[in-house]
mmCIF file of C-alpha atoms in Angstrom:
data_model
loop_
_atom_site.group_PDB
_atom_site.id
_atom_site.type_symbol
_atom_site.label_atom_id
_atom_site.label_comp_id
_atom_site.label_asym_id
_atom_site.label_seq_id
_atom_site.Cartn_x
_atom_site.Cartn_y
_atom_site.Cartn_z
ATOM 1 C CA UNK A 34 0.027 0.029 0.004
ATOM 2 C CA UNK A 35 1.408 3.391 -0.843
ATOM 3 C CA UNK A 36 2.628 5.627 1.912
ATOM 4 C CA UNK A 37 0.022 8.451 1.145
ATOM 5 C CA UNK A 38 -2.890 5.889 1.484
ATOM 6 C CA UNK A 39 -1.498 4.690 4.939
ATOM 7 C CA UNK A 40 -1.161 8.053 6.239
ATOM 8 C CA UNK A 41 -4.831 8.636 5.371
ATOM 9 C CA UNK A 42 -5.692 5.449 7.271
ATOM 10 C CA UNK A 43 -3.928 6.633 10.349
ATOM 11 C CA UNK A 44 -5.494 10.221 10.194
ATOM 12 C CA UNK A 45 -8.831 8.446 10.256
ATOM 13 C CA UNK A 46 -8.190 6.130 13.361
ATOM 14 C CA UNK A 47 -6.084 8.498 15.184
ATOM 15 C CA UNK A 48 -9.213 11.013 15.254
ATOM 16 C CA UNK A 49 -11.721 8.325 15.582
ATOM 17 C CA UNK A 50 -12.954 8.028 19.370
ATOM 18 C CA UNK A 51 -14.221 4.606 18.658
ATOM 19 C CA UNK A 52 -10.677 3.442 17.726
ATOM 20 C CA UNK A 53 -8.224 2.084 20.177
ATOM 21 C CA UNK A 54 -4.442 1.109 19.575
ATOM 22 C CA UNK A 55 -3.533 -2.261 21.227
ATOM 23 C CA UNK A 56 -0.292 -4.200 20.378
ATOM 24 C CA UNK A 57 0.419 -2.352 17.269
ATOM 25 C CA UNK A 58 -3.034 -2.530 15.766
ATOM 26 C CA UNK A 59 -5.879 -0.019 15.755
ATOM 27 C CA UNK A 60 -9.263 -1.519 16.222
ATOM 28 C CA UNK A 61 -12.334 0.315 15.239
ATOM 29 C CA UNK A 62 -15.884 -0.189 13.779
ATOM 30 C CA UNK A 63 -17.281 0.305 10.392
ATOM 31 C CA UNK A 64 -18.879 3.702 10.128
ATOM 32 C CA UNK A 65 -21.929 2.229 8.439
ATOM 33 C CA UNK A 66 -22.497 -1.381 10.025
ATOM 34 C CA UNK A 67 -20.176 -1.311 12.983
ATOM 35 C CA UNK A 68 -18.282 -4.489 11.918
ATOM 36 C CA UNK A 69 -14.946 -4.759 13.673
ATOM 37 C CA UNK A 70 -12.152 -3.517 11.514
ATOM 38 C CA UNK A 71 -8.439 -3.319 12.008
ATOM 39 C CA UNK A 72 -5.544 -1.060 10.746
ATOM 40 C CA UNK A 73 -1.823 -1.692 11.535
ATOM 41 C CA UNK A 74 -0.044 0.882 13.427
ATOM 42 C CA UNK A 75 1.731 1.763 10.223
ATOM 43 C CA UNK A 76 -1.512 2.367 8.595
ATOM 44 C CA UNK A 77 -1.716 -0.794 6.582
ATOM 45 C CA UNK A 78 -5.266 -1.970 6.274
ATOM 46 C CA UNK A 79 -6.140 -5.328 7.600
ATOM 47 C CA UNK A 80 -8.796 -7.656 6.584
ATOM 48 C CA UNK A 81 -11.951 -5.978 5.139
ATOM 49 C CA UNK A 82 -10.994 -2.285 6.273
ATOM 50 C CA UNK A 83 -11.318 0.323 3.449
ATOM 51 C CA UNK A 84 -10.843 4.122 3.549
ATOM 52 C CA UNK A 85 -14.144 5.929 3.515
ATOM 53 C CA UNK A 86 -14.435 9.423 2.070
ATOM 54 C CA UNK A 87 -17.638 10.316 3.796
ATOM 55 C CA UNK A 88 -18.459 13.182 1.635
ATOM 56 C CA UNK A 89 -17.463 11.735 -1.948
ATOM 57 C CA UNK A 90 -14.309 13.170 -3.255
ATOM 58 C CA UNK A 91 -16.306 13.752 -6.569
ATOM 59 C CA UNK A 92 -18.768 15.944 -4.808
ATOM 60 C CA UNK A 93 -16.046 18.632 -3.853
ATOM 61 C CA UNK A 94 -16.345 21.771 -5.915
ATOM 62 C CA UNK A 95 -20.182 20.986 -6.732
ATOM 63 C CA UNK A 96 -22.612 23.860 -5.629
ATOM 64 C CA UNK A 97 -25.214 21.284 -4.491
ATOM 65 C CA UNK A 98 -22.758 19.551 -2.109
ATOM 66 C CA UNK A 99 -21.282 23.064 -0.795
ATOM 67 C CA UNK A 100 -23.127 22.697 2.723
ATOM 68 C CA UNK A 101 -21.520 19.165 3.250
ATOM 69 C CA UNK A 102 -18.111 20.072 2.087
ATOM 70 C CA UNK A 103 -17.775 23.096 4.071
ATOM 71 C CA UNK A 104 -18.341 20.847 7.093
ATOM 72 C CA UNK A 105 -14.886 19.158 6.457
ATOM 73 C CA UNK A 106 -13.131 22.354 5.358
ATOM 74 C CA UNK A 107 -13.607 22.008 1.648
ATOM 75 C CA UNK A 108 -10.806 19.366 1.568
ATOM 76 C CA UNK A 109 -11.648 15.831 0.696
ATOM 77 C CA UNK A 110 -8.684 14.289 2.794
ATOM 78 C CA UNK A 111 -9.542 16.364 5.979
ATOM 79 C CA UNK A 112 -9.576 14.089 8.979
ATOM 80 C CA UNK A 113 -13.262 14.985 9.670
ATOM 81 C CA UNK A 114 -14.070 13.387 6.080
ATOM 82 C CA UNK A 115 -12.051 10.085 6.629
ATOM 83 C CA UNK A 116 -13.475 7.089 8.226
ATOM 84 C CA UNK A 117 -12.768 3.348 8.213
ATOM 85 C CA UNK A 118 -15.652 1.046 6.586
ATOM 86 C CA UNK A 119 -15.718 -2.364 5.669
ATOM 87 C CA UNK A 120 -15.173 -3.128 1.866
ATOM 88 C CA UNK A 121 -18.839 -4.164 1.557
ATOM 89 C CA UNK A 122 -20.370 -1.080 3.058
ATOM 90 C CA UNK A 123 -17.886 1.388 1.264
ATOM 91 C CA UNK A 124 -18.736 -0.347 -2.055
ATOM 92 C CA UNK A 125 -22.374 -0.104 -1.593
ATOM 93 C CA UNK A 126 -22.265 3.422 -0.661
ATOM 94 C CA UNK A 127 -20.043 3.949 -3.762
ATOM 95 C CA UNK A 128 -22.556 2.321 -6.321
ATOM 96 C CA UNK A 129 -25.783 3.681 -4.638
ATOM 97 C CA UNK A 130 -25.485 7.121 -2.995
ATOM 98 C CA UNK A 131 -21.972 8.354 -4.125
ATOM 99 C CA UNK A 132 -22.899 7.671 -7.803
ATOM 100 C CA UNK A 133 -26.116 9.426 -7.705
ATOM 101 C CA UNK A 134 -24.439 12.576 -6.782
ATOM 102 C CA UNK A 135 -25.189 15.609 -4.694
ATOM 103 C CA UNK A 136 -28.389 16.442 -6.911
ATOM 104 C CA UNK A 137 -29.972 13.526 -5.386
ATOM 105 C CA UNK A 138 -31.797 14.415 -2.108
ATOM 106 C CA UNK A 139 -31.699 10.670 -0.739
ATOM 107 C CA UNK A 140 -28.066 10.571 -1.510
ATOM 108 C CA UNK A 141 -27.233 13.973 0.282
ATOM 109 C CA UNK A 142 -29.381 12.858 3.305
ATOM 110 C CA UNK A 143 -27.440 9.445 3.487
ATOM 111 C CA UNK A 144 -24.052 11.309 3.384
ATOM 112 C CA UNK A 145 -25.241 13.931 5.841
ATOM 113 C CA UNK A 146 -26.094 11.120 8.302
ATOM 114 C CA UNK A 147 -22.832 9.271 7.911
ATOM 115 C CA UNK A 148 -21.047 12.574 8.420
ATOM 116 C CA UNK A 149 -22.997 13.447 11.548
ATOM 117 C CA UNK A 150 -21.875 9.806 12.825
ATOM 118 C CA UNK A 151 -18.394 10.607 12.126
ATOM 119 C CA UNK A 152 -18.222 13.919 13.553
ATOM 120 C CA UNK A 153 -19.830 12.373 16.801
ATOM 121 C CA UNK A 154 -16.950 10.007 16.747
ATOM 122 C CA UNK A 155 -14.334 12.753 16.413
ATOM 123 C CA UNK A 156 -11.495 13.222 18.734
ATOM 124 C CA UNK A 157 -8.236 15.215 18.468
ATOM 125 C CA UNK A 158 -5.351 13.117 17.588
ATOM 126 C CA UNK A 159 -3.224 12.367 20.900
ATOM 127 C CA UNK A 160 0.124 13.954 20.453
ATOM 128 C CA UNK A 161 1.979 10.678 21.144
ATOM 129 C CA UNK A 162 -0.253 8.670 18.683
ATOM 130 C CA UNK A 163 -0.224 11.494 16.023
ATOM 131 C CA UNK A 164 3.576 11.363 16.006
ATOM 132 C CA UNK A 165 3.374 8.048 14.348
ATOM 133 C CA UNK A 166 2.228 9.734 11.187
ATOM 134 C CA UNK A 167 4.986 12.295 11.423
ATOM 135 C CA UNK A 168 7.636 9.753 10.995
ATOM 136 C CA UNK A 169 9.014 9.244 7.511
ATOM 137 C CA UNK A 170 7.196 6.295 5.819
ATOM 138 C CA UNK A 171 8.723 4.302 3.056
ATOM 139 C CA UNK A 172 8.032 6.104 -0.178
ATOM 140 C CA UNK A 173 7.991 9.635 1.302
ATOM 141 C CA UNK A 174 9.656 12.491 -0.468
ATOM 142 C CA UNK A 175 10.829 15.750 1.126
ATOM 143 C CA UNK A 176 7.866 17.693 -0.398
ATOM 144 C CA UNK A 177 5.327 15.194 0.542
ATOM 145 C CA UNK A 178 6.535 15.235 4.098
ATOM 146 C CA UNK A 179 6.384 18.994 4.246
ATOM 147 C CA UNK A 180 2.843 19.230 2.791
ATOM 148 C CA UNK A 181 2.024 16.661 5.622
ATOM 149 C CA UNK A 182 3.491 18.608 8.293
ATOM 150 C CA UNK A 183 1.830 21.857 7.063
ATOM 151 C CA UNK A 184 -1.567 20.135 6.906
ATOM 152 C CA UNK A 185 -0.930 19.066 10.513
ATOM 153 C CA UNK A 186 -0.169 22.570 11.755
ATOM 154 C CA UNK A 187 -3.710 24.049 10.478
#
């Protein structure tokens, strides 16, 4: 798995109040169905864990999704917009609600409900845990590390 994707996984679990780190493995629940999911301490997904962009990436910049995207700082990779979901739920959301787009009222309602759940599970990343993403990961380049650090200082 690419280093950039592992960092996004870590950003999601470190800011998820339902996630706990035990013996080098983050354990949390699917945002949709609450299935137990795991992510290694280095950000590698285990089993059926996938990265969920709660507000779909394709919805950013769309006027009809502006109220949703504003809740996550208009940044698809903002930690508030990242969650862990099982592969089945993530795929189902993608082919049903995400694909309908922000013009579909039902799709907006589903995404808003998931975003509400994600924000209820929000926690600030613990300094010690957050430092795990500050370590240089294989595949990092200097500009990427600088960008990551700049995002963290917001």
